[in-house]
Coordinates of C-alpha atoms and ligand atoms in Angstrom, one line a residue:
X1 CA -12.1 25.3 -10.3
X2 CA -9.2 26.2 -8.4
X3 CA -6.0 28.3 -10.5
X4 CA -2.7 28.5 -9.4
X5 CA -0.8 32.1 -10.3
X6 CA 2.6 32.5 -11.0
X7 CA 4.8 35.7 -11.3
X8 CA 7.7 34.4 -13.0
X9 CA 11.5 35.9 -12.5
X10 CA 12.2 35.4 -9.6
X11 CA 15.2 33.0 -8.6
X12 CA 14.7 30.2 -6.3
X13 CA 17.0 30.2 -3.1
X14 CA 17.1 27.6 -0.3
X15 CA 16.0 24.3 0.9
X16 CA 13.5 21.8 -0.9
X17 CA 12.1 18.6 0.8
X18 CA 11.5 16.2 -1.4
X19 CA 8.0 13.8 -0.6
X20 CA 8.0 9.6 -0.9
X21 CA 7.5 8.8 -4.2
X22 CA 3.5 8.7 -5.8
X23 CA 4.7 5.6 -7.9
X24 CA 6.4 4.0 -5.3
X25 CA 3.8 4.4 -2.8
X26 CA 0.4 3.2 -5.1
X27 CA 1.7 -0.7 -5.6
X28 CA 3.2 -0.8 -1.9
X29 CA -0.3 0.0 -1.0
X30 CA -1.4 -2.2 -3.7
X31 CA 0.7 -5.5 -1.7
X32 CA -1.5 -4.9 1.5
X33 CA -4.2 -7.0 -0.4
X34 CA -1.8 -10.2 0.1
X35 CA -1.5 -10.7 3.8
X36 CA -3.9 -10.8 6.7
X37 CA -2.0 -8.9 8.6
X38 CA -0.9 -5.0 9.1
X39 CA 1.6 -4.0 6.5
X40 CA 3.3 -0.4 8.1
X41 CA 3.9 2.2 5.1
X42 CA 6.1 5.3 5.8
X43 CA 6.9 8.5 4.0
X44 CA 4.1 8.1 2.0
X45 CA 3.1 11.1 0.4
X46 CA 0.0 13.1 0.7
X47 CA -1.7 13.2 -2.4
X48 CA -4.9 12.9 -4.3
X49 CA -3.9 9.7 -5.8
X50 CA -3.1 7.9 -2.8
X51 CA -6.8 8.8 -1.3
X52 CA -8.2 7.0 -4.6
X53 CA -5.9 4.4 -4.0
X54 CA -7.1 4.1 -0.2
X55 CA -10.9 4.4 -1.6
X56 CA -10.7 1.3 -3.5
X57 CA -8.4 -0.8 -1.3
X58 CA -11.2 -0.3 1.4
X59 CA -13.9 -1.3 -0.5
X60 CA -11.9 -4.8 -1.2
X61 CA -12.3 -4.9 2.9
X62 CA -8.7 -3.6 3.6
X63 CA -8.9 -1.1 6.9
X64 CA -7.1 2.0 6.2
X65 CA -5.4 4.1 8.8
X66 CA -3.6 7.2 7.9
X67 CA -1.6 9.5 10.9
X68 CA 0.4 12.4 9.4
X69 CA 4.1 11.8 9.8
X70 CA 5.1 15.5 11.2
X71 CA 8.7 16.7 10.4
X72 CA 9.7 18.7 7.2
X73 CA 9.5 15.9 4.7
X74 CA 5.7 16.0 5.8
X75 CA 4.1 12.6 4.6
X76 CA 2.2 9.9 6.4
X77 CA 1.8 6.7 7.5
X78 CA -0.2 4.5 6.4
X79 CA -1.1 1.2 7.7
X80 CA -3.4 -1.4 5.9
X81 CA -4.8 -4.4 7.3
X82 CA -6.4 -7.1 4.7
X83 CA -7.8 -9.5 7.1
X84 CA -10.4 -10.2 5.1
X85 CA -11.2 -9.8 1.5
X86 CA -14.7 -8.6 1.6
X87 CA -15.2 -7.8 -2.0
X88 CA -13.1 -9.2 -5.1
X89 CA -14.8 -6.7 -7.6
X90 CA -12.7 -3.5 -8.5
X91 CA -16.0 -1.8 -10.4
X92 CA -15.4 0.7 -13.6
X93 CA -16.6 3.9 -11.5
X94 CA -13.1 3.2 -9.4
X95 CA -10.6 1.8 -11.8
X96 CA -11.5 4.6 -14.7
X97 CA -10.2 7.3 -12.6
X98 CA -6.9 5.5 -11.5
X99 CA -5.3 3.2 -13.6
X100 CA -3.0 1.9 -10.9
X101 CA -6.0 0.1 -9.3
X102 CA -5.9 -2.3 -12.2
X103 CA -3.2 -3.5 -9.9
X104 CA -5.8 -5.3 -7.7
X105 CA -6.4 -8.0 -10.3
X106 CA -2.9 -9.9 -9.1
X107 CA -3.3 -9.9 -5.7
X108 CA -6.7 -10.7 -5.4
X109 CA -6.0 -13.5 -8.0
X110 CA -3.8 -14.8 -6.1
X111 CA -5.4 -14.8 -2.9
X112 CA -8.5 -15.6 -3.8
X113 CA -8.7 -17.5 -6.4
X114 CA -11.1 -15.2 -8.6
X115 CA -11.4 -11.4 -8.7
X116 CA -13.7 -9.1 -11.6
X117 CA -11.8 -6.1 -12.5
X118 CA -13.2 -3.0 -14.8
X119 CA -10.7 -2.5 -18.0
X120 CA -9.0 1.2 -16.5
X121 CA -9.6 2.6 -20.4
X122 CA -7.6 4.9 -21.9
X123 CA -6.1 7.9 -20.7
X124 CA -4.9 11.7 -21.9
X125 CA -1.5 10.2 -22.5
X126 CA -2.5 7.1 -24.7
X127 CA -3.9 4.1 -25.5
X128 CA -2.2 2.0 -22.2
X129 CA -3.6 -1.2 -23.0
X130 CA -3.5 -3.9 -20.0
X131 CA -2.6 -6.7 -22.4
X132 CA 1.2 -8.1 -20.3
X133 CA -1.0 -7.9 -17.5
X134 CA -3.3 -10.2 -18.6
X135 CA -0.4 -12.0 -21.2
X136 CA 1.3 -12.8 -17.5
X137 CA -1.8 -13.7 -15.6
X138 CA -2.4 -16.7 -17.7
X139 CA 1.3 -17.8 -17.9
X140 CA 0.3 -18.4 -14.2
X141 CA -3.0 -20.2 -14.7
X142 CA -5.2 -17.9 -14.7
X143 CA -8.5 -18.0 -16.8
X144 CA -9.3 -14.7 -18.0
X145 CA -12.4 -13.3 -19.8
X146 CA -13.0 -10.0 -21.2
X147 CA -17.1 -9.2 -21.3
X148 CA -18.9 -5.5 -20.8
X149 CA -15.4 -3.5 -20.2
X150 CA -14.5 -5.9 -17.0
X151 CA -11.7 -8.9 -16.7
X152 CA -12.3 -12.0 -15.1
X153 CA -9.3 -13.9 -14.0
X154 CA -10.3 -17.4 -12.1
X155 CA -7.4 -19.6 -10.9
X156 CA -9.7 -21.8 -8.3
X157 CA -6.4 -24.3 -7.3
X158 CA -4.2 -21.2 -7.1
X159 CA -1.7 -19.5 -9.1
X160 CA 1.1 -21.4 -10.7
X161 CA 4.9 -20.6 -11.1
X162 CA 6.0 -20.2 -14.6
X163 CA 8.2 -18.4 -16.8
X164 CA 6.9 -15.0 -18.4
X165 CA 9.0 -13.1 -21.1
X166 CA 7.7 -9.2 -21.6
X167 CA 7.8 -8.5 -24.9
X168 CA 8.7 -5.0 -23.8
X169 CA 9.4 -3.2 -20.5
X170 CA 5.9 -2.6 -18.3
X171 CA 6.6 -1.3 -14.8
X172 CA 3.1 -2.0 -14.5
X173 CA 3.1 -5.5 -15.9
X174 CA 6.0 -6.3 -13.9
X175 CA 4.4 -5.1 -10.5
X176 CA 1.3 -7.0 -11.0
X177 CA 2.9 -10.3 -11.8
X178 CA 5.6 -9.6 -8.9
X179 CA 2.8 -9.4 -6.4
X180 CA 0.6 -12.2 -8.3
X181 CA 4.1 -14.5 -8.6
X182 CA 4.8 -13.7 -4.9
X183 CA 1.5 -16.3 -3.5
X184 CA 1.7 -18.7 -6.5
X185 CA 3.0 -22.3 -6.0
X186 CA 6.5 -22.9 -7.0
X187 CA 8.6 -20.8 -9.5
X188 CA 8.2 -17.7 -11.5
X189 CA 11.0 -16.0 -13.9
X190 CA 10.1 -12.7 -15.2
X191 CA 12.4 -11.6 -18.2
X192 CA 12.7 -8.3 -19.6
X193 CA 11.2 -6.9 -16.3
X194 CA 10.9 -3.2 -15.3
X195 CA 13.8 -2.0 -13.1
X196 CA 12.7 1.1 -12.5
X197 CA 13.7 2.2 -8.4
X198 CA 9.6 2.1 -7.4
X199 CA 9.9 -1.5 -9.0
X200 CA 13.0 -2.6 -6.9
X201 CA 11.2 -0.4 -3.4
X202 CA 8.1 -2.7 -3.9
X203 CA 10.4 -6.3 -4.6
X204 CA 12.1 -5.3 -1.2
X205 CA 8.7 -4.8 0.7
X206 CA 7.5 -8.0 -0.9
X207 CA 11.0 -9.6 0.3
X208 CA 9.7 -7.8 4.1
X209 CA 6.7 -9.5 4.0
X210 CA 8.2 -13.2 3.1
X211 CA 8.5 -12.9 -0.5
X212 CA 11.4 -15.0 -2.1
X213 CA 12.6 -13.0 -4.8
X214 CA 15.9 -12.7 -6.5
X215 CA 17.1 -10.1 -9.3
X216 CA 16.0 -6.7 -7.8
X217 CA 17.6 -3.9 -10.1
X218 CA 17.7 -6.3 -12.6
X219 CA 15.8 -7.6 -16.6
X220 CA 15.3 -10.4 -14.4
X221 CA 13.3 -11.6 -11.4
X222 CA 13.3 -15.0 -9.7
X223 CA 10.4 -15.4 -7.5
X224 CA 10.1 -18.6 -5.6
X225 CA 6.0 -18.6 -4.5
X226 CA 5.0 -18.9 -0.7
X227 CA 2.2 -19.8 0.7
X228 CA 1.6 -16.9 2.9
X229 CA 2.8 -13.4 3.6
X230 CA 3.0 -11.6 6.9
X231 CA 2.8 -7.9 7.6
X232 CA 6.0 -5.6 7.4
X233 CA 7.3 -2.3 8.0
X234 CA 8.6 -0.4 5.4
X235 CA 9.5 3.1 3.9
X236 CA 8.4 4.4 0.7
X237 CA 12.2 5.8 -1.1
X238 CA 12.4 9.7 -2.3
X239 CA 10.5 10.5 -5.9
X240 CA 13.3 10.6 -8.6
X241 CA 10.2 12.6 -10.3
X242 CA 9.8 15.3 -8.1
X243 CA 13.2 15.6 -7.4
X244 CA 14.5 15.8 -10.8
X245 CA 11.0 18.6 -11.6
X246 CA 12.5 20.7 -8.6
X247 CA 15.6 20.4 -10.3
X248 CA 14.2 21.6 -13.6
X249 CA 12.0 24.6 -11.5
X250 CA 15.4 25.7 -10.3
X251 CA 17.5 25.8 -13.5
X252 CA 14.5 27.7 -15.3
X253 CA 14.1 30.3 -12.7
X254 CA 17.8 30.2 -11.8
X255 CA 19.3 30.3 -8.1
X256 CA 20.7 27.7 -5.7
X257 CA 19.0 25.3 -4.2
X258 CA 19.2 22.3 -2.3
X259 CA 16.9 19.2 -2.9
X260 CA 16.6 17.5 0.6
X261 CA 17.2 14.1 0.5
X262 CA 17.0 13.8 -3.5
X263 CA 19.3 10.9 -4.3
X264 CA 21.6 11.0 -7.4
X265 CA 21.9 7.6 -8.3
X266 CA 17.8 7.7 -8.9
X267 CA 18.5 10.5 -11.0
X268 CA 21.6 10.3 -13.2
X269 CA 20.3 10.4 -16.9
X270 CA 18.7 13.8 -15.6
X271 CA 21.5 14.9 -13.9
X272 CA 23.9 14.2 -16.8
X273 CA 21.8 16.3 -19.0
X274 CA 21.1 19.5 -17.2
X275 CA 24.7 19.3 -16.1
X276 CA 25.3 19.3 -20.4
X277 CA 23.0 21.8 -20.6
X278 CA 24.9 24.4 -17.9
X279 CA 23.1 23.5 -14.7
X280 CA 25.6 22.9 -11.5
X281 CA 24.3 19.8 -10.0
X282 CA 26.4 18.2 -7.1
X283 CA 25.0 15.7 -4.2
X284 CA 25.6 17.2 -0.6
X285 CA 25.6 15.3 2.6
X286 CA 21.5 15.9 2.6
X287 CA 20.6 15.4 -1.3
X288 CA 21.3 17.5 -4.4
X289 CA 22.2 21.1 -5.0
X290 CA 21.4 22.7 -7.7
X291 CA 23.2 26.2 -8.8
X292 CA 22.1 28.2 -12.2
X293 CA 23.4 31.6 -12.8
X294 CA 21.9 34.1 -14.9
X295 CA 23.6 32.6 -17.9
X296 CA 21.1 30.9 -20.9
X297 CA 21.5 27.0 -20.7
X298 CA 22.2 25.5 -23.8
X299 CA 20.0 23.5 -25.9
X300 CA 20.7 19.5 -25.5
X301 CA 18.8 16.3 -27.5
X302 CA 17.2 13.0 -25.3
X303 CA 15.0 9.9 -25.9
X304 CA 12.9 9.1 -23.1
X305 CA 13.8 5.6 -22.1
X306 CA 12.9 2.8 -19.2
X307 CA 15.1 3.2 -16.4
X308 CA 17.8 4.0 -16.6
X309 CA 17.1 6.2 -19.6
X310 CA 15.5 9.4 -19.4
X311 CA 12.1 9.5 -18.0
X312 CA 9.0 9.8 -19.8
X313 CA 7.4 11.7 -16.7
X314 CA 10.6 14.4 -17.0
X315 CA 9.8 14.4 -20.7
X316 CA 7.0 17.9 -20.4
X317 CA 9.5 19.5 -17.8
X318 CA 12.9 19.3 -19.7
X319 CA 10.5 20.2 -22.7
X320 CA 9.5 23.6 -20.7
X321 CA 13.6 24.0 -19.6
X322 CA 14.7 24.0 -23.3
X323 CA 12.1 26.2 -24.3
X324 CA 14.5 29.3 -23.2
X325 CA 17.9 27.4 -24.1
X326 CA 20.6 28.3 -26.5
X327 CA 20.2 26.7 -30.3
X328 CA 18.0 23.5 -30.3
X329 CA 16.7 20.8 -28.4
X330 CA 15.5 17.2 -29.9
X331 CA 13.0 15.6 -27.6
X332 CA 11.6 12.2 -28.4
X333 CA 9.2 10.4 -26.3
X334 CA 9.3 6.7 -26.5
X335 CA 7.2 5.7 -24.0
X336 CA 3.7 7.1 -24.7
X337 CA 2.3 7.8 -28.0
X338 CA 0.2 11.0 -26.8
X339 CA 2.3 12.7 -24.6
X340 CA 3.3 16.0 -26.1
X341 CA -0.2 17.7 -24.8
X342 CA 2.0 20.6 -23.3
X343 CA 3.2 21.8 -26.1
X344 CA 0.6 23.8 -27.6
X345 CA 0.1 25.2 -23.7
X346 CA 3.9 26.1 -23.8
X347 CA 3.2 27.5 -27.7
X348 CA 0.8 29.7 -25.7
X349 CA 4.0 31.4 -23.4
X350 CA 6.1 31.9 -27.0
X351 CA 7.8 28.8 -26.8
X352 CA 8.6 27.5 -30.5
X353 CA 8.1 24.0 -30.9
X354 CA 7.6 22.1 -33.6
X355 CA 6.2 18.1 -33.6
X356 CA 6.9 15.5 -35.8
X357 CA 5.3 12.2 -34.8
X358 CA 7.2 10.7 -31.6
X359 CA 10.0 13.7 -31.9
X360 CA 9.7 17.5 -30.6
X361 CA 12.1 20.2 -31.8
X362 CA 12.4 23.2 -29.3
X363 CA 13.8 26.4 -30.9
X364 CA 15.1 28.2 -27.6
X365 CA 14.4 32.0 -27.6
X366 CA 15.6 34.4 -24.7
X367 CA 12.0 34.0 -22.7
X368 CA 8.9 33.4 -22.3
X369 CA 6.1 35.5 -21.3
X370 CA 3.2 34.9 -18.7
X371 CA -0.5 33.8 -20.0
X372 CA -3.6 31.6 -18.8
X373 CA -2.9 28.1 -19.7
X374 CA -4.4 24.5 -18.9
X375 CA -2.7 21.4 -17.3
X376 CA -3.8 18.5 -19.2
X377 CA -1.9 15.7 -17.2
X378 CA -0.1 15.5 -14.2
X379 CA 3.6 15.9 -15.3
X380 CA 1.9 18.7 -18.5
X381 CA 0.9 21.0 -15.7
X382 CA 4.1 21.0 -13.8
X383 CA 5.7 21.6 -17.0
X384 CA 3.6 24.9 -17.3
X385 CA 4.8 25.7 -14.0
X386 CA 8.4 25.4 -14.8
X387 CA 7.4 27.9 -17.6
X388 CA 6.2 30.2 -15.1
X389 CA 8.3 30.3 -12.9
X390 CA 11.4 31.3 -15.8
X391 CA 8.9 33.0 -17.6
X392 CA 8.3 37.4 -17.5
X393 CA 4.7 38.4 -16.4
X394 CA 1.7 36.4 -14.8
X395 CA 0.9 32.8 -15.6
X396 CA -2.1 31.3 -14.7
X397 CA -2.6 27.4 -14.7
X398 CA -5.7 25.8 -15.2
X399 CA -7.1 22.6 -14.2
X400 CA -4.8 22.3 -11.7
X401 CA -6.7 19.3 -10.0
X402 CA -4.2 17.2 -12.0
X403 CA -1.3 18.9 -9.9
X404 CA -3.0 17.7 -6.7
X405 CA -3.0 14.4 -7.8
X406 CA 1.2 13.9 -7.8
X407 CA 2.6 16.9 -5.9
X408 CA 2.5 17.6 -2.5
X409 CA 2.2 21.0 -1.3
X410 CA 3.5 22.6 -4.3
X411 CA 2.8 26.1 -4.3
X412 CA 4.4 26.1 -0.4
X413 CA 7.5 24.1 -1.5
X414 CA 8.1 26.7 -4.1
X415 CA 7.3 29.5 -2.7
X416 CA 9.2 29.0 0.5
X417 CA 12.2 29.1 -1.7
X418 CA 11.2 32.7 -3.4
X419 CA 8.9 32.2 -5.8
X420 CA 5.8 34.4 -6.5
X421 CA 3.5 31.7 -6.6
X422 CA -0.3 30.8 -5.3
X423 CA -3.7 29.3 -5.0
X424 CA -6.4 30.9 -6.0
X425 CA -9.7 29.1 -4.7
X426 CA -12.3 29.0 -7.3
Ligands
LIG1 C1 4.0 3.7 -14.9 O1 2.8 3.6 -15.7 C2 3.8 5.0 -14.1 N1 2.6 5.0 -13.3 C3 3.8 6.1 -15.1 O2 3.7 7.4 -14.4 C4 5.1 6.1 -16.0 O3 5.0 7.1 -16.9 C5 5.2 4.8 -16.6 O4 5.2 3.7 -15.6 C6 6.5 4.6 -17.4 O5 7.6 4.8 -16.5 C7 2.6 4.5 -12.1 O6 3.6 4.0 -11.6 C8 1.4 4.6 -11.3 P1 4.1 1.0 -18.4 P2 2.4 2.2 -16.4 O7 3.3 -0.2 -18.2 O8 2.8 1.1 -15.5 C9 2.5 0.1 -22.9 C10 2.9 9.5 -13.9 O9 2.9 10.6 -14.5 N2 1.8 -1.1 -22.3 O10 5.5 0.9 -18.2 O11 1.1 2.3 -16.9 C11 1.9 1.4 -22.4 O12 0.8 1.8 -23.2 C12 2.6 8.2 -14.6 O13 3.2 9.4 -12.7 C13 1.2 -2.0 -23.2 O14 1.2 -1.8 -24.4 O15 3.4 2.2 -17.7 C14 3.1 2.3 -22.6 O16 3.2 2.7 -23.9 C15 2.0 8.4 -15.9 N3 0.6 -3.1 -22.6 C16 4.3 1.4 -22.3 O17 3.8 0.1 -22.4 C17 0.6 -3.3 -21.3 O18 0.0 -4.3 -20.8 C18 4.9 1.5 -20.9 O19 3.9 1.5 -19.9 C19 1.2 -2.4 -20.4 C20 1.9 -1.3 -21.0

């Protein structure tokens, strides 16, 4: 299995593209199963995740074609053409490895009346149960049956308009029964609805296509149903999540850097706290710079929230960035119940961390030193990088197939910028 190596101490200088956002990206693809005709996706980035994404969508009968983009952004673009449903089956051999295919079951739903979807399971991070997926489904009609780890959801006359009230935030409840809501007949209100950026990217795609929906940014969404949808063009927006890990990368390692075409507003619960904790962060006519001296940043508390709040996937980077800061850091994670696996990687460096059910305390010491470690999620293992990259000595990170899955072309985005940092093939 492949390792990536880092030498840490060396500060990061220059220019930083940043890709279309993963999250973004999977439900836009996602929305290609509710038209017959050619929906245009740009900017989307290339990753693991959005070739399993691609897999499944093709064997539902959508044709996939992918052209690289060119440019130094780098992405592609992807256009999907669902002109026929071939299969409404999503089996378990596709869904476990990628919960965002559970999305299918709205759209296919809603299209075509019936669709048999495998349960996605749990995952390293926790439980993730489907269950305001399903709560919302039936709101709109929909029969649904649980048997042998799959979901049947019939709705033979159609989906029908209704009013659904999350009794917490889902962005992935809230995508599903925006793309279900957008066929059925008449009205849907969605309270207490996601309104995370990727959220309000796919609403505006959906309003591309021929979507009637009012509320974007919003707890609430109005969606008047319509009979049919039509292709679109569309763009996928920056990821807040990359940008805001570059930003981490470069006030652990130190330097200045700019973010190309990172966009603040996306980002301004993380840029408020590394600007507390001693980080210069200012947006430039082409995204966000980042400037970090040599001087120790200091240790400063957070909550990971919905958006706006603090995100949960910046939760395992800001844990690695306070690892080294001055006094203490109080990190709780409120989003997942299982997502403090990098701690015990980052124990591994010298970090001192202590957990205490949903909260972490960080005892910042001067630095941390190199050592073999293993990713053990997607946003774990860039934390571990982070690490690295501040750290004195060789790191090596393990596993990194998880890395593939949500960042593209790490190791050349950071190491155009100075790092000491590379593949090596198993
Ligand atoms: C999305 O996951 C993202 N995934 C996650 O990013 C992100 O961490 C998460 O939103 C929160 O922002 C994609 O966009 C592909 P949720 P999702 O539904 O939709 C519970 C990454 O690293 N819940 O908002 O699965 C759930 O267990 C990934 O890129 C239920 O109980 O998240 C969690 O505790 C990881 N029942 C909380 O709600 C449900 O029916 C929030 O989950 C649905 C969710």
């Amino acid at each position: 299995m492949d390792c990536i190596e880092i030498e840490g101490g060396m500060p990061l200088h220059g220019e930083i593209p940043i890709s279309g956002a993963k999250n973004a990206a999977l439900p836009l693809m996602v929305a290609s199963l509710l038209t017959d005709e050619a929906l245009h996706l740009s900017n989307v980035p290339h990753l693991a995740d959005i070739t399993s994404l691609a897999n499944i969508l093709a064997q539902h009968g959508v044709e996939i074609d992918v052209q690289r983009e060119g440019g130094d952004i780098g992405g592609d673009v992807v256009v999907m053409r669902a002109a026929e449903i071939t299969s409404t089956t999503a089996p378990y051999d596709l869904v476990r490895k990628m919960r965002a295919s559970f999305w299918v079951i709205g759209p296919l739903v809603a299209r075509c009346g019936h669709a048999i979807v495998s349960l996605p399971g749990g995952c390293a991070i926790g439980t993730r149960p489907v269950d305001l997926h399903l709560m919302g489904l039936e709101r709109l009609g929909a029969e649904i049956e649980l048997a042998e780890g799959y979901v049947t959801a019939r709705a033979p006359k159609g989906l029908v308009g209704n009013e659904v009230e999350f009794p917490f935030v889902s962005v992935g409840a809230t995508v599903n029964l925006m793309l279900a809501a957008s066929l059925a007949k008449g009205e849907t209100v969605l309270r207490n609805v996601a309104c995370e950026p990727e959220v309000t990217d796919l609403a505006t795609c959906l309003i591309a296509m021929g979507a009637k929906i009012e509320g974007l940014g919003t707890r609430k969404l109005r969606i008047q149903g319509v009979e049919r949808l039509s292709g679109a063009r569309h763009r996928v927006l920056p990821d807040r999540i990359e940008t805001g890990t570059y930003a981490m990368a470069v006030a652990a390692a130190g330097g200045e850097v700019v973010l190309k075409n990172g966009v603040g507003r996306l980002n301004s619960a993380v840029i408020r706290v590394l600007k507390q904790a001693g980080v210069e962060v200012t947006e430039v006519a082409n995204g966000l710079q980042l400037i970090k001296n040599g001087a120790r940043h200091k240790g400063v508390d957070i909550e990971t929230e919905a958006f706006p709040g603090f995100p949960t996937d910046l939760q395992a980077q800001f844990m690695a960035l306070m690892a080294t800061c001055e006094g203490t850091s109080k990190i709780r994670e409120t989003i997942f119940e299982n997502r403090f696996m990098h701690v015990p990687e980052l124990a591994r460096m010298g970090a001192q961390i202590s957990v205490d059910g949903d909260c972490a305390t960080v005892t910042g010491i001067e630095r941390l030193k190199g050592a073999p470690v293993m990713a053990t999620d997607l946003r774990a293992s860039v934390s571990l990088v982070i690490a690295a990259l501040g750290a004195e000595g060789l790191t090596s990170v393990n596993r990194v197939y998880h890395l593939d899955r949500g960042f593209e072309r790490l190791e050349e985005k950071l190491s155009a910028v100075g790092a000491t940092i590379r593949r090596v093939r198993a």
